[in-house]
Coordinates of C-alpha atoms and ligand atoms in Angstrom, one line a residue:
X19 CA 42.6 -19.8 38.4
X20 CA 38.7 -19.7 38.1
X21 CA 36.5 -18.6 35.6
X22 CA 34.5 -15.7 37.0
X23 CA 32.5 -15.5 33.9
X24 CA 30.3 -18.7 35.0
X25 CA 27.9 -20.0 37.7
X26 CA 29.8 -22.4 39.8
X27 CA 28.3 -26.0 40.6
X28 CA 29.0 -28.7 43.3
X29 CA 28.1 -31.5 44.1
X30 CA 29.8 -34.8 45.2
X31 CA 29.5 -38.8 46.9
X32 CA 30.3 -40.7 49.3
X33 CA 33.3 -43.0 49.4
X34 CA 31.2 -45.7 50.5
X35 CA 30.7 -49.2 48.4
X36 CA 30.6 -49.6 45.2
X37 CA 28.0 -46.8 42.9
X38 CA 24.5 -48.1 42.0
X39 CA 22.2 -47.4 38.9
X40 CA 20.6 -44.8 41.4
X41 CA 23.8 -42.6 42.0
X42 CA 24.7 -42.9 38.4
X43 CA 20.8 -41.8 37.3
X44 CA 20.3 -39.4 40.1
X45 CA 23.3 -37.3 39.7
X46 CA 26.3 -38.6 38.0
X47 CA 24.8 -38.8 34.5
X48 CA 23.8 -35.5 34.7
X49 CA 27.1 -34.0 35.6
X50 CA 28.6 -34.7 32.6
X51 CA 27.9 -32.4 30.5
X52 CA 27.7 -29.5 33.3
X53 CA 30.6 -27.8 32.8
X54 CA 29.2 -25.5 29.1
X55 CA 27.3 -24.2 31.3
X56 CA 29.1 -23.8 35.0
X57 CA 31.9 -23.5 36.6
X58 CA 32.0 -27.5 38.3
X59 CA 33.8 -28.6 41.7
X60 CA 32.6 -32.3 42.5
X61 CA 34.3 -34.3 45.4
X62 CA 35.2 -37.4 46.7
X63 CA 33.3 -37.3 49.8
X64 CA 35.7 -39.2 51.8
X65 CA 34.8 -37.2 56.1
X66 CA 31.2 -37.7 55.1
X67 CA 31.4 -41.8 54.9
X68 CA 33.6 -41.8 58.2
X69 CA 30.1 -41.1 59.9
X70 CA 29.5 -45.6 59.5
X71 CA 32.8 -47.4 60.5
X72 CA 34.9 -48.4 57.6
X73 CA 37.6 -51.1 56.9
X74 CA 40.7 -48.7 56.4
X75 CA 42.4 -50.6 53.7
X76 CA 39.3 -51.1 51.7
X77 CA 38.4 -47.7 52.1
X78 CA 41.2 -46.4 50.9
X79 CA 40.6 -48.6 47.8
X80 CA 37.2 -47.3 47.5
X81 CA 37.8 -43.9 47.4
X82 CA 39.9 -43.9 44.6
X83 CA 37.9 -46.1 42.6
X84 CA 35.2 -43.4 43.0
X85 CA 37.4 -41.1 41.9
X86 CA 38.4 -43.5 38.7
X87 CA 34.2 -44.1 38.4
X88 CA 33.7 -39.9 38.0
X89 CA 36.2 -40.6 35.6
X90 CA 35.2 -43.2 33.4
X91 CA 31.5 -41.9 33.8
X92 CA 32.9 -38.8 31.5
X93 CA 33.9 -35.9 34.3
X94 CA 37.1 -34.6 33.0
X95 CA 39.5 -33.7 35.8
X96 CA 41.2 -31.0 32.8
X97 CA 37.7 -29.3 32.9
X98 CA 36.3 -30.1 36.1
X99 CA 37.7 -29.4 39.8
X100 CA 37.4 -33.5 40.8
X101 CA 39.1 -33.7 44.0
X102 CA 39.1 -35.3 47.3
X103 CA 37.4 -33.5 50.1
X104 CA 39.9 -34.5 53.4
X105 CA 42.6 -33.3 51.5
X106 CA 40.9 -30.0 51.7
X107 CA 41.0 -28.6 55.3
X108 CA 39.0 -25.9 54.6
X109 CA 36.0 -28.4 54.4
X110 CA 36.4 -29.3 58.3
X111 CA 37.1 -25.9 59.5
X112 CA 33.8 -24.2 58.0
X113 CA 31.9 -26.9 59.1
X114 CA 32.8 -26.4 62.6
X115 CA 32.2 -22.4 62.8
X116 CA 28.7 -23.4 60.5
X117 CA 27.8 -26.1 63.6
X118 CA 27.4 -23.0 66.0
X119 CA 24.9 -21.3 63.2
X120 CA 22.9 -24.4 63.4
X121 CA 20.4 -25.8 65.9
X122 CA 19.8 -29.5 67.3
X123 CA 16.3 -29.3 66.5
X124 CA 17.1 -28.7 62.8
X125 CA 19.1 -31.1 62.4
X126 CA 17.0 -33.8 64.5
X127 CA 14.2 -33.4 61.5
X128 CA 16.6 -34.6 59.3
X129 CA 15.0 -38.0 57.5
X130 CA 18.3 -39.5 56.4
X131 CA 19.4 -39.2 60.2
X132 CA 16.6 -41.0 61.5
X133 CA 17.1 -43.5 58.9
X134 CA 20.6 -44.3 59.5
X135 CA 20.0 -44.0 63.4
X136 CA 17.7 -46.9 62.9
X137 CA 20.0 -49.0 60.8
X138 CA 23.1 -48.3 62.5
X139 CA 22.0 -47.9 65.8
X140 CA 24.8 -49.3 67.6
X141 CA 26.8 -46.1 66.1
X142 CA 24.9 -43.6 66.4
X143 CA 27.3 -40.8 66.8
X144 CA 27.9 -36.8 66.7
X145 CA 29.1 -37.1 62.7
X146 CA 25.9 -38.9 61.8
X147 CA 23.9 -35.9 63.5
X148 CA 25.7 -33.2 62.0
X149 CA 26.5 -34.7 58.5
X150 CA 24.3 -32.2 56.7
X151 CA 26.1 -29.0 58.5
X152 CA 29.6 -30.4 56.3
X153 CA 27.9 -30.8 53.4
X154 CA 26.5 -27.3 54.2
X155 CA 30.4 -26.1 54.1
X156 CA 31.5 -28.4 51.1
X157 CA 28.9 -26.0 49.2
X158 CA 29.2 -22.9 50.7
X159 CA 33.1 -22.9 50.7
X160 CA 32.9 -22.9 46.8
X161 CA 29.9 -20.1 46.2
X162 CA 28.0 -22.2 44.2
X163 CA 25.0 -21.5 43.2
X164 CA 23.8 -25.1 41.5
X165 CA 23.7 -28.5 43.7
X166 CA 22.9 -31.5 41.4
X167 CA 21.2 -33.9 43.5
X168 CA 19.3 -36.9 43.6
X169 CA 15.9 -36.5 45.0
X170 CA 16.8 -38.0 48.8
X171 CA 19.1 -34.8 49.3
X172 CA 16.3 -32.2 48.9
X173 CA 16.5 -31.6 52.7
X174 CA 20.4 -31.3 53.0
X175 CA 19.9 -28.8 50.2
X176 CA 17.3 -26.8 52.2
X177 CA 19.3 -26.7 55.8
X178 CA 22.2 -25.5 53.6
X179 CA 19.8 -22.9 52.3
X180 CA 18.7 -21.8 55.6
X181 CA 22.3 -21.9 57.1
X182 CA 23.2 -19.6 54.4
X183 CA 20.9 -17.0 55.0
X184 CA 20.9 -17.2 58.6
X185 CA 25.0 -16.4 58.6
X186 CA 24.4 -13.4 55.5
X187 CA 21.3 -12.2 57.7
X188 CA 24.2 -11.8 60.6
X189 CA 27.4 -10.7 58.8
X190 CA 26.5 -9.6 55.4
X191 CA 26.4 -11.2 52.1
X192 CA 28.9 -14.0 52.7
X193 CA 27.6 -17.0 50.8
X194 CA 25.6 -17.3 47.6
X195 CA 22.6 -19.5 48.6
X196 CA 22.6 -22.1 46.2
X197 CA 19.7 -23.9 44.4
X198 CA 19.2 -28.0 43.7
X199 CA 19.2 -28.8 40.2
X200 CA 16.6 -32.7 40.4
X201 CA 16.8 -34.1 36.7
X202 CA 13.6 -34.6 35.2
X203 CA 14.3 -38.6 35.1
X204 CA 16.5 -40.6 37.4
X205 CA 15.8 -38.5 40.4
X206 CA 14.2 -41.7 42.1
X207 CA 15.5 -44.5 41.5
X208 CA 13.3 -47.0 43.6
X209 CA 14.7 -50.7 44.6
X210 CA 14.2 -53.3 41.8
X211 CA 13.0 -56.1 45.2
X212 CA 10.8 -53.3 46.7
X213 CA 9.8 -50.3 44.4
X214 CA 8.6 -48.1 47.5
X215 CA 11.9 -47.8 48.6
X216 CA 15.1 -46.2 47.4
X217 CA 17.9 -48.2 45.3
X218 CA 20.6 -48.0 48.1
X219 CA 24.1 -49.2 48.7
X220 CA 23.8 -50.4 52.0
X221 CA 20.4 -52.9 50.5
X222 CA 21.4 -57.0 51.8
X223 CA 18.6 -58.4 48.8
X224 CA 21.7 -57.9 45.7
X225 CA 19.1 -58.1 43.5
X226 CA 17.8 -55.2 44.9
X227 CA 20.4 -53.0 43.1
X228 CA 22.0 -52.2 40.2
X229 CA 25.7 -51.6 41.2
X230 CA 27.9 -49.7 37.8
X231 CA 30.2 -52.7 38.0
X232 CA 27.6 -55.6 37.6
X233 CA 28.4 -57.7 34.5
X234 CA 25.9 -57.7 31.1
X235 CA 24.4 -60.7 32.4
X236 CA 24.0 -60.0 35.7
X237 CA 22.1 -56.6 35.2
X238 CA 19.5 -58.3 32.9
X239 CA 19.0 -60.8 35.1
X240 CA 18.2 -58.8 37.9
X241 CA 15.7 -56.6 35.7
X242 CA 13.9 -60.1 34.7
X243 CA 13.5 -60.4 38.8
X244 CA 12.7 -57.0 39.0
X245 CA 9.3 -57.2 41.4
X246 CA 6.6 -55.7 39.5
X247 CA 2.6 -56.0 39.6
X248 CA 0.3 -59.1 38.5
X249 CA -1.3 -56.9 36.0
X250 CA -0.1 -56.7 31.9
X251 CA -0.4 -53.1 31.2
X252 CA 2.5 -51.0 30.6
X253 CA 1.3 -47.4 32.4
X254 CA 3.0 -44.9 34.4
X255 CA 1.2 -44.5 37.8
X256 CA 3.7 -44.6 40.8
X257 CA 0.8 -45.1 43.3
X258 CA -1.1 -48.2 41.5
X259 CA 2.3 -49.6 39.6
X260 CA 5.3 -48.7 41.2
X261 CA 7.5 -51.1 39.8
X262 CA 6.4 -50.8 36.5
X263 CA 6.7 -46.8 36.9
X264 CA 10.3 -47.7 38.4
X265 CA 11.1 -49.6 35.5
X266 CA 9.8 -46.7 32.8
X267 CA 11.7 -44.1 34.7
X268 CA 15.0 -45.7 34.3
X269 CA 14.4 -46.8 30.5
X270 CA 13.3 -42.9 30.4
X271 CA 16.2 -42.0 31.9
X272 CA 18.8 -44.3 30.1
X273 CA 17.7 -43.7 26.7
X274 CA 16.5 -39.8 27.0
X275 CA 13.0 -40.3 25.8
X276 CA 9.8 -39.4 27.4
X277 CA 7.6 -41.6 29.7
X278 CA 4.8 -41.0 27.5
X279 CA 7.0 -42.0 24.6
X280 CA 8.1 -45.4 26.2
X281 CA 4.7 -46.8 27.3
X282 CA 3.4 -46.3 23.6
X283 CA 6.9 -48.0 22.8
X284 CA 5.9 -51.2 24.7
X285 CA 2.2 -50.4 24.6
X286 CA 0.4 -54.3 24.2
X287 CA 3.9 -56.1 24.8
X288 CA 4.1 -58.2 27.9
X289 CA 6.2 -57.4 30.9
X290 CA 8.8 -60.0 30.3
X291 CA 9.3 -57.9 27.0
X292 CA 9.4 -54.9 28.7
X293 CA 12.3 -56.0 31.5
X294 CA 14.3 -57.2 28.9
X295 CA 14.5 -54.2 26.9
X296 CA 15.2 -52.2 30.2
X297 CA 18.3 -54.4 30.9
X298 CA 19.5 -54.3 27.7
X299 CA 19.4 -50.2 27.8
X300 CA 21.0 -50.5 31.1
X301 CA 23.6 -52.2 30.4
X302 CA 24.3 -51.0 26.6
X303 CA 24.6 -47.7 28.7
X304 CA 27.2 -49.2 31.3
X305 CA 29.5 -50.7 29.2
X306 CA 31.4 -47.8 28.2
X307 CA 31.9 -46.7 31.2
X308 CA 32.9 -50.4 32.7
X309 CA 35.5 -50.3 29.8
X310 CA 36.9 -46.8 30.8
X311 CA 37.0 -47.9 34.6
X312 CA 39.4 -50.8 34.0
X313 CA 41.5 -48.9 32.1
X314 CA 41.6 -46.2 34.5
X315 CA 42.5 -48.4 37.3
X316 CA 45.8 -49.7 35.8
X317 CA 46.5 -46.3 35.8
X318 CA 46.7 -45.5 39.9
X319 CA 49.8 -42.6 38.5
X320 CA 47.3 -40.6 36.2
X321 CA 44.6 -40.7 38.9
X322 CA 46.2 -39.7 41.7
X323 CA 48.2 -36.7 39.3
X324 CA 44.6 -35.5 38.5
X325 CA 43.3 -35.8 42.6
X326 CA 46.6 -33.8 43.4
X327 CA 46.4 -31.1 41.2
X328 CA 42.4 -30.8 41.4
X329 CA 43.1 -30.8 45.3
X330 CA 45.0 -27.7 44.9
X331 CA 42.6 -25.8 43.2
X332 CA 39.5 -26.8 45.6
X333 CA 42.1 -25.7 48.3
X334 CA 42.9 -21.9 46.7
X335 CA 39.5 -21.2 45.8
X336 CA 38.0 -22.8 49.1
X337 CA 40.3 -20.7 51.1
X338 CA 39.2 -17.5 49.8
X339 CA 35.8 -17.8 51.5
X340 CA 37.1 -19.8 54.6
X341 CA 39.2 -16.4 54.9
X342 CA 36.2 -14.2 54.5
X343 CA 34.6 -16.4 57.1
X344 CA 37.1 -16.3 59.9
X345 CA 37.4 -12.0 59.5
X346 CA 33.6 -11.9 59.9
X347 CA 33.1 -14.2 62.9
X348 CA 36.2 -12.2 64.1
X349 CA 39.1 -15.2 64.7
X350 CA 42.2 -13.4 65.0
X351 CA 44.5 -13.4 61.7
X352 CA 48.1 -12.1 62.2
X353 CA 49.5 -11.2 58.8
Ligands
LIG413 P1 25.3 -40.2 48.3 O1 26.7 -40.8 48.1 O2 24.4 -40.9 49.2 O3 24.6 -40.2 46.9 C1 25.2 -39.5 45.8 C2 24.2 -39.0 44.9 O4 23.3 -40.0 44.4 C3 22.0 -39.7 44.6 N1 21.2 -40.9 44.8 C4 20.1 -41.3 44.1 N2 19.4 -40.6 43.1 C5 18.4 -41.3 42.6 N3 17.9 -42.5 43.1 C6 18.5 -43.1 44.0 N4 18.1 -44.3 44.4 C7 19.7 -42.5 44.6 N5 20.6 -42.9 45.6 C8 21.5 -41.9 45.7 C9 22.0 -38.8 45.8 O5 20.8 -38.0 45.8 C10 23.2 -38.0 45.6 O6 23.0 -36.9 44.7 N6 25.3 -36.2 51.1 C11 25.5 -36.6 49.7 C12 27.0 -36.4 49.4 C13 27.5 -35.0 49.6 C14 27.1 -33.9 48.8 C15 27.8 -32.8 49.3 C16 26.3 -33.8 47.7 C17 28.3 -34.6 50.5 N7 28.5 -33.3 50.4 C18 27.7 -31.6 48.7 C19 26.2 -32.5 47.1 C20 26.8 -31.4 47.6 C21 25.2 -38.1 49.7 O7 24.7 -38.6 50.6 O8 25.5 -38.7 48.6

């Protein structure tokens, strides 16, 4: 049912709100094409968004539209394991034995914690605090040994890491201990209102972000807005010109070529010029894709044919090391 032959990958999103520039740049686009080279389990990380209160009904909506987004971006559910992760229970139950291999203080360094605790802080519950331990077990459960990642989940990667080898140091060699896999471009996508920030979801300033479903129209516009210095010159240097670097990375990131390549591209032009061009990438880039999603969402049959039979994959291979887990911790099985 798996091919033992290749490396296996995971990796995955939350349910949450509609996908921006920055999840497509950071870690969708580079998916893609993944599976040459690994075996690739991505999920619909439905438990992980339950750690902010959602409206049911449009959650329910959302999560399939992600699923339909994977889609149209060009994951194949034939090639790749695309499937939800609550309709896994495997996900849950290694979580839980994980939580007693990992320690509060860990997980009160955690910078995305503190984060949300600030912006949600009249929720700030037990999931919120140990949201990194079940991504720890959506990786572990599946062996992998490649995580692509956007840059913000660097430390979710490295508690997984040391979860990993705290359990093998115990029991044995249970779990591979995977590696993150940044992109060279795209990794940071910074917020088009305030470039020392990330591009994020949850942002209030909509012209802050670049959501997949914005219109032509819209996109460029926002670019044009984009907040960039009072200076002319077209250079890539994050601390002095951070919106301007913002602006290369992405145009570096959409069209594949090099920074170096795109400031002698726009070398003497004027930042008008320059915004343009980077809206015009962006959204040449998106429309496929847009196209793709609104054909996919006609279709609710194919879709949720491709989450069930994806979900019983994830489920048989998952299994096999939520069994090897339980024997080692020594849970009772009765045969
Ligand atoms: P989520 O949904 O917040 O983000 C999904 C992916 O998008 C990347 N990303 C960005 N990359 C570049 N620039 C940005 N502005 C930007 N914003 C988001 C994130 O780095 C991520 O790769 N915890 C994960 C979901 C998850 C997961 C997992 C991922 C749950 N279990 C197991 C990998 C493996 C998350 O918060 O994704």
């Amino acid at each position: 049912m798996s091919d033992d032959s290749k490396k296996v990958l995971y990796s995955g999103m939350q349910a949450t709100g509609s996908l921006t520039l920055g999840n497509y740049l950071g870690a969708l686009k580079n998916w893609v094409k993944m599976h040459e080279e690994y075996e690739c389990f991505y999920g619909v990380m439905d438990l992980h968004s339950l750690t902010v209160r959602q409206d049911p009904v449009q959650f329910r909506a959302n999560s399939r539209k992600l699923y339909a987004l994977y889609v149209a971006a060009g994951l194949d559910p034939e090639i790749n394991c695309v499937y939800f992760q609550s309709h896994v229970s495997s996900h849950a139950e290694l979580a839980w034995i994980l939580n007693c291999f990992t320690y509060m203080g860990e997980l009160s360094r955690m910078t995305q914690f503190k984060d949300k605790a600030q912006k949600h802080n009249d929720n700030i519950n037990a999931g919120l605090f140990t949201y990194p331990v079940l991504m720890a077990a959506d990786i572990l459960l599946y062996q992998a040994h490649l995580v692509p990642v956007g840059h913000d989940q660097m430390q979710h990667l490295e508690i997984t890491r040391d979860i990993a080898e705290r359990f093998n140091n115990i029991y044995g060699d249970v779990f591979v201990v995977p590696e993150a896999y940044i992109g060279k471009q795209g990794a940071r996508v910074m917020s088009l209102s305030d470039p020392c920030s990330k591009m994020s979801k949850s942002d209030e300033n909509v012209n802050a972000t670049i959501y997949l479903t914005d219109d032509r129209d819209t996109i460029i516009r926002k670019f044009k807005r984009a907040v960039t210095d009072s200076d002319t010159e077209i250079r890539y240097d994050i601390d002095e010109k951070p919106g301007i670097s913002n602006l290369i990375d992405i145009y570096s990131a959409v069209t594949g070529k090099s920074t170096d390549d795109v400031c002698m591209e726009f070398n003497g032009k004027g930042y008008g010029d320059f915004k343009l061009a980077v809206g015009e990438a962006v959204a040449d880039e998106l429309t496929p894709l847009q196209k793709r999603y609104e054909e996919l969402l006609k279709d609710k049959k194919y879709i949720d044919e491709c989450i069930l039979r994806n979900d019983e994959k994830a489920r048989y291979v998952s299994q096999k090391t939520l069994r090897k887990v339980r024997r080692k911790v020594g849970l009772l099985d009765i045969k």
